[in-house]
Coordinates of C-alpha atoms in Angstrom, one line a residue:
Chain A
M1 CA 125.7 67.6 73.7
A2 CA 125.1 66.8 77.3
L3 CA 123.9 68.4 80.6
E4 CA 125.8 68.3 83.8
I5 CA 124.8 68.1 87.4
I6 CA 127.1 70.1 89.7
E7 CA 127.8 70.2 93.5
T8 CA 124.8 72.3 94.5
C9 CA 122.6 69.3 93.8
V10 CA 120.8 68.2 96.9
N11 CA 120.3 64.5 95.9
C12 CA 116.5 64.7 95.9
W13 CA 116.1 62.0 93.3
A14 CA 113.4 64.0 91.3
C15 CA 115.4 63.8 88.0
E16 CA 116.6 60.3 88.0
P17 CA 113.4 58.4 87.1
L18 CA 112.5 61.0 84.4
C19 CA 115.5 60.6 82.2
P20 CA 114.5 59.0 78.9
S21 CA 118.1 57.9 78.3
S22 CA 118.8 56.5 81.8
A23 CA 121.8 58.8 81.8
I24 CA 121.3 60.0 85.4
Y25 CA 122.8 57.9 88.2
E26 CA 123.2 58.2 92.0
A27 CA 126.7 59.1 93.1
R28 CA 128.6 60.8 95.9
P29 CA 128.6 63.5 96.8
H30 CA 125.8 64.2 94.3
F31 CA 124.0 62.7 91.3
R32 CA 125.7 62.7 88.0
I33 CA 124.8 62.6 84.3
D34 CA 126.6 60.2 82.0
A35 CA 127.6 62.6 79.2
A36 CA 127.8 59.7 76.7
K37 CA 124.2 58.8 77.2
C38 CA 122.6 62.3 77.7
T39 CA 120.7 63.6 74.7
E40 CA 119.3 66.7 76.5
C41 CA 116.0 64.9 75.8
D42 CA 116.2 65.8 72.1
G43 CA 113.6 63.8 70.2
D44 CA 111.9 62.7 73.4
Y45 CA 110.6 65.9 75.1
A46 CA 110.3 69.6 74.4
E47 CA 112.4 70.4 77.4
A48 CA 115.2 68.6 79.3
Q49 CA 113.4 66.6 82.0
C50 CA 116.1 66.8 84.7
A51 CA 116.3 70.5 84.3
G52 CA 112.5 70.8 84.1
I53 CA 111.9 69.3 87.6
C54 CA 115.1 70.3 89.4
P55 CA 114.3 72.6 92.3
I56 CA 117.8 74.0 92.7
E57 CA 118.8 77.0 90.7
G58 CA 122.2 76.5 89.1
A59 CA 122.5 72.8 89.8
I60 CA 122.3 71.7 86.2
L61 CA 124.5 73.2 83.4
D62 CA 124.0 73.0 79.7
A63 CA 126.7 72.0 77.2
K64 CA 128.1 75.6 77.3
G65 CA 128.5 75.4 81.1
L66 CA 125.6 77.8 81.7
A67 CA 122.9 77.3 84.3
V68 CA 119.7 76.0 82.7
N69 CA 117.9 77.4 85.7
P70 CA 119.7 80.7 86.6
P71 CA 119.4 82.4 90.0
G72 CA 115.9 83.7 90.6
S73 CA 114.3 81.6 87.9
L74 CA 112.8 78.9 90.1
T75 CA 112.2 80.6 93.5
G76 CA 111.2 84.0 92.1
I77 CA 113.6 85.7 94.6
P78 CA 115.5 88.5 92.8
P79 CA 119.2 87.5 93.1
E80 CA 120.1 91.0 94.5
R81 CA 117.5 90.6 97.2
M82 CA 118.9 87.1 98.1
Q83 CA 122.4 88.5 98.3
A84 CA 121.4 91.5 100.5
V85 CA 119.4 89.2 102.9
M86 CA 122.2 86.7 103.2
A87 CA 124.8 89.5 103.8
E88 CA 122.5 90.8 106.5
I89 CA 122.3 87.4 108.2
R90 CA 126.1 86.9 108.1
A91 CA 126.6 90.4 109.6
R92 CA 124.5 89.5 112.7
Chain B
M1 CA 76.5 60.7 106.5
Q2 CA 79.9 61.8 107.8
E3 CA 79.2 65.3 106.7
K4 CA 75.9 65.4 108.5
D5 CA 77.4 64.2 111.7
I6 CA 80.3 66.7 111.5
A7 CA 77.8 69.5 110.8
N8 CA 76.0 68.6 114.0
T9 CA 79.1 69.5 116.0
A10 CA 80.2 72.4 114.0
G11 CA 77.4 74.8 113.3
G12 CA 77.5 78.3 114.7
G13 CA 81.2 78.9 115.5
C14 CA 82.9 77.5 118.5
S15 CA 82.5 80.0 121.3
Q16 CA 80.9 77.2 123.2
G17 CA 84.0 75.1 122.9
S18 CA 83.1 72.6 120.2
C19 CA 86.4 73.1 118.4
G20 CA 89.2 70.7 117.8
S21 CA 88.5 67.0 117.6
N22 CA 88.3 66.5 121.3
A23 CA 86.5 63.7 123.1
E24 CA 83.2 65.4 123.0
Q25 CA 83.3 66.0 119.4
M26 CA 84.5 62.5 118.7
S27 CA 81.3 61.2 120.3
H28 CA 79.3 62.7 117.5
L29 CA 81.1 60.9 114.8
P30 CA 80.0 57.8 113.1
D31 CA 81.5 54.6 114.7
A32 CA 83.5 53.8 111.6
V33 CA 85.2 57.2 111.7
R34 CA 85.7 57.1 115.5
E35 CA 87.3 53.7 115.2
K36 CA 89.8 55.1 112.7
V37 CA 90.8 58.1 114.7
F38 CA 90.5 57.1 118.4
N39 CA 94.3 56.3 118.7
H40 CA 95.5 58.6 115.9
P41 CA 97.5 61.5 117.4
C42 CA 97.3 63.6 114.3
Y43 CA 93.5 63.2 113.8
S44 CA 92.3 63.3 117.4
E45 CA 93.3 66.0 119.9
E46 CA 92.5 63.7 122.8
A47 CA 94.5 60.8 121.4
H48 CA 97.6 63.0 121.0
H49 CA 98.2 63.0 124.7
H50 CA 98.5 59.2 124.7
Y51 CA 99.7 58.0 121.4
A52 CA 102.8 58.6 119.3
R53 CA 103.5 58.8 115.6
M54 CA 106.5 58.6 113.4
H55 CA 107.4 59.7 109.9
V56 CA 109.9 58.0 107.7
A57 CA 111.7 60.1 105.2
V58 CA 111.6 57.9 102.1
A59 CA 110.2 60.4 99.7
P60 CA 112.9 63.0 98.7
A61 CA 111.6 64.2 95.3
C62 CA 108.9 66.8 94.8
N63 CA 106.8 67.8 91.8
I64 CA 105.9 71.3 92.8
Q65 CA 107.6 74.4 94.4
C66 CA 105.9 76.2 97.3
H67 CA 107.0 79.6 98.4
Y68 CA 107.3 78.5 102.0
C69 CA 109.7 75.6 101.2
N70 CA 113.4 75.4 100.5
R71 CA 114.7 72.1 99.2
K72 CA 118.2 72.9 100.3
Y73 CA 117.5 72.9 104.0
D74 CA 118.6 70.1 106.3
C75 CA 119.3 71.0 109.9
A76 CA 119.2 68.6 112.9
N77 CA 118.0 71.5 115.1
E78 CA 115.0 72.4 113.0
S79 CA 111.5 71.2 113.5
R80 CA 109.4 72.0 110.5
P81 CA 107.9 70.1 107.6
G82 CA 110.2 69.2 104.7
V83 CA 113.3 69.2 106.9
V84 CA 115.0 65.8 107.4
S85 CA 118.5 64.6 108.3
E86 CA 118.6 61.0 106.9
L87 CA 117.0 59.7 103.8
L88 CA 115.8 56.1 104.0
T89 CA 115.2 53.3 101.5
P90 CA 111.9 51.5 101.9
E91 CA 113.8 48.5 103.5
Q92 CA 115.6 50.8 106.0
A93 CA 112.3 52.6 106.7
E94 CA 110.6 49.2 107.5
K95 CA 113.4 48.3 109.9
K96 CA 113.2 51.7 111.6
V97 CA 109.4 51.4 112.0
L98 CA 109.6 48.0 113.6
A99 CA 112.4 49.2 115.9
V100 CA 110.4 52.2 117.0
A101 CA 107.1 50.2 117.4
A102 CA 108.9 47.7 119.6
N103 CA 110.6 50.4 121.8
I104 CA 107.8 53.0 121.8
P105 CA 104.7 50.8 122.1
Q106 CA 102.3 53.8 122.1
M107 CA 103.4 54.5 118.6
T108 CA 100.3 53.8 116.5
V109 CA 100.8 55.7 113.3
L110 CA 103.3 55.6 110.5
G111 CA 103.2 58.5 108.1
V112 CA 105.1 59.3 104.9
A113 CA 105.3 63.0 104.6
G114 CA 108.4 63.8 102.6
P115 CA 110.8 65.5 102.7
G116 CA 109.5 65.9 99.2
D117 CA 106.0 64.7 98.1
P118 CA 105.2 61.0 98.9
L119 CA 103.4 60.6 95.6
A120 CA 106.1 62.2 93.5
N121 CA 108.0 59.1 94.8
P122 CA 105.2 56.6 94.5
E123 CA 107.5 53.5 94.3
R124 CA 109.4 54.3 97.4
T125 CA 106.3 55.3 99.4
L126 CA 104.1 52.4 98.3
A127 CA 106.9 49.9 98.8
T128 CA 107.3 51.1 102.4
F129 CA 103.5 50.7 103.0
R130 CA 103.4 47.3 101.4
G131 CA 106.2 46.0 103.6
L132 CA 104.6 47.4 106.8
A133 CA 101.0 46.3 106.0
E134 CA 102.4 42.7 105.9
K135 CA 104.8 42.9 108.8
A136 CA 103.2 45.3 111.2
P137 CA 99.4 45.0 110.8
D138 CA 98.8 46.9 114.1
I139 CA 100.3 50.1 112.7
K140 CA 98.1 52.7 110.9
L141 CA 99.5 54.0 107.7
C142 CA 99.0 57.5 106.4
L143 CA 100.5 59.9 104.0
S144 CA 100.5 63.6 103.3
T145 CA 100.6 65.0 99.8
N146 CA 100.4 68.2 97.8
G147 CA 97.7 66.4 95.7
L148 CA 99.2 66.8 92.2
A149 CA 99.8 63.1 91.7
L150 CA 97.0 62.0 94.0
P151 CA 94.3 60.9 91.5
D152 CA 96.8 58.5 89.9
H153 CA 97.3 56.6 93.1
V154 CA 94.0 56.6 95.0
D155 CA 93.2 53.0 94.2
E156 CA 96.6 51.7 95.4
I157 CA 96.3 53.9 98.5
A158 CA 92.9 52.4 99.3
A159 CA 94.0 48.8 98.5
L160 CA 96.9 49.1 100.9
N161 CA 94.6 50.2 103.7
V162 CA 96.2 53.6 104.0
D163 CA 93.1 55.0 105.6
H164 CA 94.3 58.5 106.5
V165 CA 95.5 60.9 103.8
T166 CA 96.3 64.6 104.3
I167 CA 96.2 66.9 101.4
T168 CA 97.7 70.4 101.7
I169 CA 95.2 72.7 100.1
N170 CA 96.1 76.4 100.3
C171 CA 93.7 77.7 97.8
V172 CA 90.8 77.0 95.5
D173 CA 91.4 80.1 93.4
P174 CA 94.2 79.9 90.8
E175 CA 94.9 83.6 91.2
V176 CA 95.6 83.1 94.8
G177 CA 97.5 79.9 94.0
A178 CA 99.9 81.8 91.7
K179 CA 101.1 83.7 94.7
I180 CA 101.9 80.5 96.6
Y181 CA 103.2 78.1 93.9
P182 CA 105.8 79.4 91.4
W183 CA 105.7 76.2 89.4
I184 CA 104.6 72.6 89.1
F185 CA 106.1 69.8 87.0
W186 CA 103.2 68.4 85.0
N187 CA 103.1 66.3 81.8
N188 CA 106.9 66.5 81.4
R189 CA 107.0 70.3 81.6
R190 CA 107.6 72.9 84.2
V191 CA 104.4 74.9 84.2
R192 CA 104.3 78.3 85.9
G193 CA 101.9 80.9 87.2
V194 CA 98.1 80.8 87.2
K195 CA 98.0 77.9 84.8
A196 CA 100.1 75.8 87.2
A197 CA 97.9 76.7 90.2
Q198 CA 94.8 75.8 88.2
I199 CA 96.1 72.3 87.4
L200 CA 97.2 71.7 91.0
I201 CA 93.9 72.9 92.4
E202 CA 91.9 70.6 90.0
R203 CA 94.1 67.6 90.9
Q204 CA 93.8 68.3 94.6
Q205 CA 90.0 68.6 94.5
K206 CA 89.7 65.5 92.3
G207 CA 92.0 63.5 94.6
L208 CA 89.9 64.6 97.6
E209 CA 86.7 63.5 96.0
M210 CA 88.1 60.1 94.9
L211 CA 89.4 59.4 98.4
V212 CA 86.1 60.2 100.0
E213 CA 84.3 58.0 97.5
R214 CA 86.6 55.1 98.6
G215 CA 86.0 55.7 102.3
V216 CA 89.5 57.0 103.0
L217 CA 89.6 59.6 105.8
V218 CA 90.9 62.9 104.5
K219 CA 92.4 65.7 106.5
V220 CA 93.1 69.0 104.8
N221 CA 96.1 71.1 105.8
S222 CA 96.2 74.8 104.9
V223 CA 99.1 77.2 105.5
M224 CA 97.8 80.6 106.6
I225 CA 99.7 83.3 104.7
P226 CA 98.6 86.8 105.8
G227 CA 97.6 89.0 102.9
V228 CA 97.8 86.0 100.5
N229 CA 95.2 83.4 101.4
D230 CA 94.0 84.2 104.9
E231 CA 90.6 85.4 104.0
H232 CA 90.4 82.9 101.2
L233 CA 90.9 79.9 103.6
K234 CA 87.3 80.4 104.9
E235 CA 86.1 79.4 101.4
V236 CA 88.6 76.6 101.2
S237 CA 87.2 75.3 104.5
R238 CA 83.6 75.4 103.3
I239 CA 84.5 73.6 100.0
V240 CA 86.6 70.8 101.4
K241 CA 84.1 70.1 104.1
A242 CA 81.3 69.9 101.6
K243 CA 83.4 67.4 99.6
G244 CA 83.7 65.2 102.7
A245 CA 87.1 66.1 104.3
F246 CA 87.0 65.0 107.9
L247 CA 89.2 67.6 109.5
H248 CA 90.7 71.0 108.6
N249 CA 94.1 72.0 109.9
V250 CA 94.9 75.7 109.5
M251 CA 98.6 76.1 110.3
P252 CA 100.7 79.3 110.5
L253 CA 103.2 80.1 107.8
I254 CA 106.8 79.5 109.0
A255 CA 109.0 82.1 107.3
E256 CA 112.4 83.4 108.4
P257 CA 115.0 84.9 106.1
E258 CA 117.4 82.2 107.4
H259 CA 115.3 79.5 105.8
G260 CA 116.0 80.9 102.3
T261 CA 112.4 80.4 101.2
F262 CA 110.7 82.9 98.9
Y263 CA 108.5 84.1 101.8
G264 CA 111.3 84.2 104.3
V265 CA 113.7 86.2 102.0
M266 CA 111.0 88.5 100.7
G267 CA 109.8 89.5 104.2
Q268 CA 106.4 87.8 104.1
R269 CA 105.2 87.8 107.7
S270 CA 103.8 84.9 109.6
P271 CA 100.4 85.3 111.3
S272 CA 100.2 86.2 115.0
Q273 CA 98.7 83.7 117.4
A274 CA 95.6 85.8 117.7
E275 CA 95.2 86.0 113.9
L276 CA 95.6 82.2 113.6
Q277 CA 93.1 81.6 116.4
A278 CA 90.6 84.0 114.9
L279 CA 90.8 82.3 111.5
Q280 CA 90.5 78.8 113.0
D281 CA 87.4 80.0 114.9
E282 CA 85.9 81.3 111.7
C283 CA 86.6 78.2 109.8
A284 CA 85.3 76.1 112.7
G285 CA 81.8 77.4 111.8
D286 CA 82.1 75.2 108.8
M287 CA 83.9 72.1 110.0
N288 CA 86.0 70.2 112.4
M289 CA 89.2 72.2 113.2
M290 CA 92.5 70.8 114.3
R291 CA 94.5 72.9 116.7
H292 CA 97.1 70.6 118.1
C293 CA 99.3 70.2 115.0
R294 CA 103.1 70.6 115.7
Q295 CA 104.1 70.9 112.0
C296 CA 106.6 68.2 112.5
R297 CA 109.6 67.1 110.5
A298 CA 109.4 64.5 107.8
D299 CA 111.4 62.1 110.1
A300 CA 109.8 62.9 113.5
V301 CA 109.5 60.1 116.0
G302 CA 107.5 60.1 119.3
L303 CA 104.6 61.9 120.9
L304 CA 103.6 65.1 119.0
G305 CA 105.9 67.8 120.3
E306 CA 108.7 65.5 121.1
D307 CA 111.3 64.0 118.7
R308 CA 113.1 60.8 119.6
G309 CA 114.6 60.4 116.2
D310 CA 118.1 60.4 117.6
E311 CA 117.4 57.1 119.3
F312 CA 116.7 55.4 116.0
T313 CA 119.3 56.5 113.6
L314 CA 120.4 53.9 111.0
D315 CA 123.5 52.9 112.8
K316 CA 121.5 52.4 116.1
I317 CA 118.7 50.3 114.5
D318 CA 121.3 48.2 112.8
Q319 CA 122.3 47.0 116.3
M320 CA 118.7 46.2 117.3
E321 CA 117.2 42.7 117.1
I322 CA 113.4 43.0 116.8
D323 CA 111.0 40.2 117.6
Y324 CA 107.9 41.8 116.2
A325 CA 105.5 39.1 117.3
A326 CA 106.6 39.7 120.9
A327 CA 106.5 43.4 120.3
M328 CA 103.0 43.2 119.0
A329 CA 101.8 41.4 122.1
K330 CA 103.4 44.0 124.3
R331 CA 102.0 46.8 122.2
K332 CA 98.5 45.4 122.5
A333 CA 98.8 45.3 126.3
V334 CA 100.1 48.9 126.4
H335 CA 97.3 50.1 124.2
Q336 CA 94.8 48.4 126.5
A337 CA 96.3 50.0 129.5
I338 CA 96.1 53.4 127.8
E339 CA 92.4 52.9 126.9
A340 CA 91.7 51.8 130.5
D341 CA 93.3 55.0 131.7
R342 CA 91.3 57.1 129.2
D343 CA 88.1 55.4 130.3
A344 CA 88.9 56.1 133.9
Q345 CA 89.6 59.8 133.1
R346 CA 86.3 60.0 131.2
A347 CA 84.4 58.4 134.0
A348 CA 85.9 60.7 136.6
K349 CA 85.0 63.6 134.4
A350 CA 81.4 62.4 134.1
R351 CA 81.2 62.0 137.9
A352 CA 82.7 65.4 138.5
A353 CA 80.2 66.9 136.0
A354 CA 77.3 65.2 137.8
G355 CA 78.1 66.7 141.1
E356 CA 79.4 70.0 139.7
T357 CA 77.5 73.3 139.8
L358 CA 80.1 75.9 138.9
V359 CA 82.1 74.9 135.9
P360 CA 81.1 71.5 134.5
I361 CA 83.9 70.3 132.2
T362 CA 81.3 68.5 130.1
A363 CA 79.6 71.7 129.4
L364 CA 81.7 71.4 126.2
K365 CA 78.6 69.7 124.8
R366 CA 76.0 72.1 123.5
S367 CA 73.2 70.0 124.9
A368 CA 74.7 70.1 128.4
P369 CA 72.7 72.4 130.8
K370 CA 74.2 75.8 131.2
P371 CA 75.6 76.4 134.7
A372 CA 73.3 78.7 136.7
V373 CA 76.1 80.4 138.6
A374 CA 78.8 82.8 137.5
E375 CA 77.5 83.0 133.9
Q376 CA 79.0 86.5 133.7
T377 CA 82.7 85.8 134.5
R378 CA 85.1 86.4 131.6
P379 CA 87.1 83.7 129.9
V380 CA 90.7 83.1 130.9
L381 CA 93.5 81.6 128.9
M382 CA 95.8 79.1 130.7
A383 CA 99.0 77.4 129.5
V384 CA 99.8 73.9 130.5
A385 CA 103.1 72.1 130.6
T386 CA 102.5 68.4 129.8
A387 CA 104.7 65.5 128.7
G388 CA 101.7 63.4 127.7
Q389 CA 98.9 61.1 129.2
G390 CA 96.6 64.1 129.3
V391 CA 97.8 65.3 132.7
V392 CA 99.7 68.2 134.1
N393 CA 103.1 66.4 134.5
Q394 CA 105.9 68.5 133.2
H395 CA 108.5 70.7 134.9
F396 CA 108.3 74.2 133.6
G397 CA 112.0 74.2 132.7
H398 CA 111.6 71.2 130.5
A399 CA 108.6 72.5 128.6
K400 CA 109.4 73.0 124.9
E401 CA 105.8 73.9 124.2
F402 CA 102.6 74.7 126.1
L403 CA 99.1 73.6 125.4
V404 CA 96.7 76.6 125.7
Y405 CA 93.2 76.2 127.1
E406 CA 90.4 78.7 127.5
A407 CA 88.3 78.3 130.6
S408 CA 84.9 80.1 130.8
P409 CA 81.6 79.5 132.4
A410 CA 80.8 77.4 129.3
G411 CA 83.6 75.0 130.0
V412 CA 87.2 74.3 129.1
R413 CA 88.3 74.3 125.4
F414 CA 91.6 73.5 123.8
I415 CA 92.9 76.6 121.9
G416 CA 96.2 75.4 120.5
V417 CA 99.9 74.6 120.9
R418 CA 102.5 77.3 121.5
K419 CA 106.1 76.4 120.9
A420 CA 108.5 77.8 123.4
D421 CA 111.7 76.8 121.7
N422 CA 111.0 78.5 118.4
Y423 CA 112.5 77.4 115.2
C424 CA 116.2 77.4 115.3
E425 CA 117.7 80.6 113.9
G426 CA 121.1 79.1 113.7
G427 CA 124.4 80.6 114.8
D428 CA 124.7 82.4 118.1
T429 CA 121.0 82.7 118.9
C430 CA 120.8 78.9 119.5
G431 CA 120.1 78.2 123.2
D432 CA 120.7 81.8 124.3
G433 CA 119.2 82.5 127.7
E434 CA 117.5 85.7 126.9
T435 CA 116.2 84.5 123.6
K436 CA 114.7 81.5 125.4
W437 CA 112.7 83.8 127.8
D438 CA 111.6 85.9 124.8
D439 CA 110.2 82.7 123.2
I440 CA 108.6 81.5 126.4
L441 CA 106.9 84.9 127.0
K442 CA 105.8 85.1 123.4
A443 CA 104.4 81.6 123.7
L444 CA 102.5 82.5 126.9
A445 CA 101.1 85.8 125.5
G446 CA 97.5 86.3 126.6
C447 CA 97.7 83.5 129.3
E448 CA 97.0 84.5 132.9
V449 CA 98.0 81.2 134.4
M450 CA 100.7 78.6 133.6
L451 CA 100.1 75.1 135.1
C452 CA 103.0 72.7 135.5
S453 CA 104.2 70.0 137.8
R454 CA 107.2 71.9 139.2
I455 CA 108.9 75.2 138.7
G456 CA 112.0 77.0 140.1
I457 CA 111.7 80.1 142.2
G458 CA 113.5 82.3 139.7
P459 CA 111.2 81.4 136.7
W460 CA 108.2 81.7 139.1
E461 CA 109.1 85.3 139.8
T462 CA 109.8 86.1 136.2
L463 CA 106.4 84.8 135.1
E464 CA 104.7 86.8 137.9
Q465 CA 106.4 90.0 136.8
H466 CA 104.9 89.4 133.4
G467 CA 101.4 89.0 134.8
I468 CA 101.3 85.2 134.5
R469 CA 100.6 83.2 137.6
P470 CA 102.4 79.9 137.9
D471 CA 100.4 77.0 139.4
N472 CA 101.9 73.7 140.5
E473 CA 99.0 72.8 142.8
H474 CA 97.5 70.5 140.2
A475 CA 100.4 68.3 139.3
M476 CA 99.4 65.0 137.8
E477 CA 95.7 65.9 137.5
P478 CA 93.9 65.6 134.2
I479 CA 94.5 68.8 132.2
E480 CA 90.9 69.9 131.7
D481 CA 90.0 69.2 135.4
A482 CA 93.0 71.2 136.5
V483 CA 92.2 74.2 134.3
A484 CA 88.5 74.1 135.4
A485 CA 89.6 73.9 139.1
V486 CA 91.9 76.9 138.7
Y487 CA 89.1 78.8 137.0
R488 CA 86.8 78.0 139.9
E489 CA 89.4 79.3 142.3
M490 CA 89.7 82.5 140.4
Q491 CA 85.9 82.9 140.4
Q492 CA 85.7 82.3 144.1
R493 CA 88.5 84.7 144.8
G494 CA 86.8 87.4 142.7
K495 CA 89.7 87.4 140.3
L496 CA 87.4 87.3 137.3
D497 CA 85.4 90.5 138.1
D498 CA 88.2 92.7 136.7
P499 CA 89.2 92.8 133.1
A500 CA 92.2 90.7 132.2
H501 CA 95.5 92.2 133.4
S502 CA 97.7 90.1 131.2
M503 CA 99.0 91.1 127.8
P504 CA 96.6 90.6 125.0
V505 CA 97.3 87.7 122.7
S506 CA 99.6 88.9 120.0
A507 CA 102.7 87.9 118.1

């Protein structure tokens, strides 16, 4: 049972001081979670702290490899809208 | 007491030119406040011609999400808040500040403004302030926050002599706030919607009150979002002023699809220059307005409107040996010279006003006698290219922004800054010749005259074709004198009897 930070992390440091298990550490190219230490905040908080403050959708995965904050869940931008706008920008 | 004094300058709108914290308005402020802002470029419109500021990017984390912000963005060609290229530790920041202070002696102010929220990173931010308060006592410290964590840190802020704090307050109504802030992180949970906005608003207002109680000078920044909070900001302005905020800075929303922000992607438009100016004028009925803000990056270095960050990257400052005691002596001498210059400019202005009958510059003051002649002529907007010192001293081709002034029989008043190298849109549009002219003409919309030190013949003709008269006759003259002189010339040549022939101010 552990969360994982993946490459879309922007190294903003928000999660690191919040972890009750000190499982998060600075690394290159992005922060990482020590799977041996991570408890997903079970017993400490109602929600995983790193995933609760992380501003980047998809940057933190749960034990099943699914995004804790899926596309659209933090920005409020519908994923299909984001895709359409990005396609339009690329086509310029 | 501060409120009362500000009210004296602010009542009844600003058609007479009492807007912006210019020299005249400063003269109404209590000595203690004037002492704090006279050399602060972000708090005093007049000071920003002479003094520089810097931000150090020590605070990467944030505790809220705003719909105009995208935490993924980092582009060296961008100039907007929240964007930063190099994150610093407090030790690195201290070294950078000392290096800049030694090399740009007119730098008087160090701010922590991000790229996240300074108080969501309290250890990093406060460690930076602690180090500098000890090693560079001649530098003013300030910070800019969203306010969520502010009440927890007010006492430390006051103890460290951080005497300027900016709070970004976009609303006082949670229903409005829910359209601006999708979530906050509060008490170990991500809180969303109206409830999140309500908590944020309460914390902002409490922080504002606590700072004012402790004598810390507070500026309030608001982002104007058409259709979301534009009307509402008038109420915000009234409330924050009543609570003792010193200055209100209404800034335009920056939103392009390329930025990947909610507003950018969803097509929320930015306000036009005319809309921004109209709202600033309305809010000015309630309080001191700021119009010279450049919405700069969280790692900006230099005079407002310029960024010399490239000269002070980590690898470059590593090579620098700084003797700060020597630097401090040099800084003191430079500041004295600047103040002597400013005194001379003010004295010249006063002399000109005494012998002046047509357009006294000092008619900015309400109490000044109204000019008897030419009361009827219409106001004219003029753009000025300046590289600092409060004079017309920039080549048109080098201008990345223009200061816009309104001249009228009542005097000369500062209207705002117009950027001419608009926010980088990335890819092929960067530096494109036609795009650049589009930006310049958009920046100059509504202006009939453009004052600069020099200008090429090609650009001269292009401007004339668009109804804007270039003027390089007043190179090196103080800006307000030059604008007043051009206005007088226009009066004398009968140019003001016709309605304006230039394009109206619009986006």
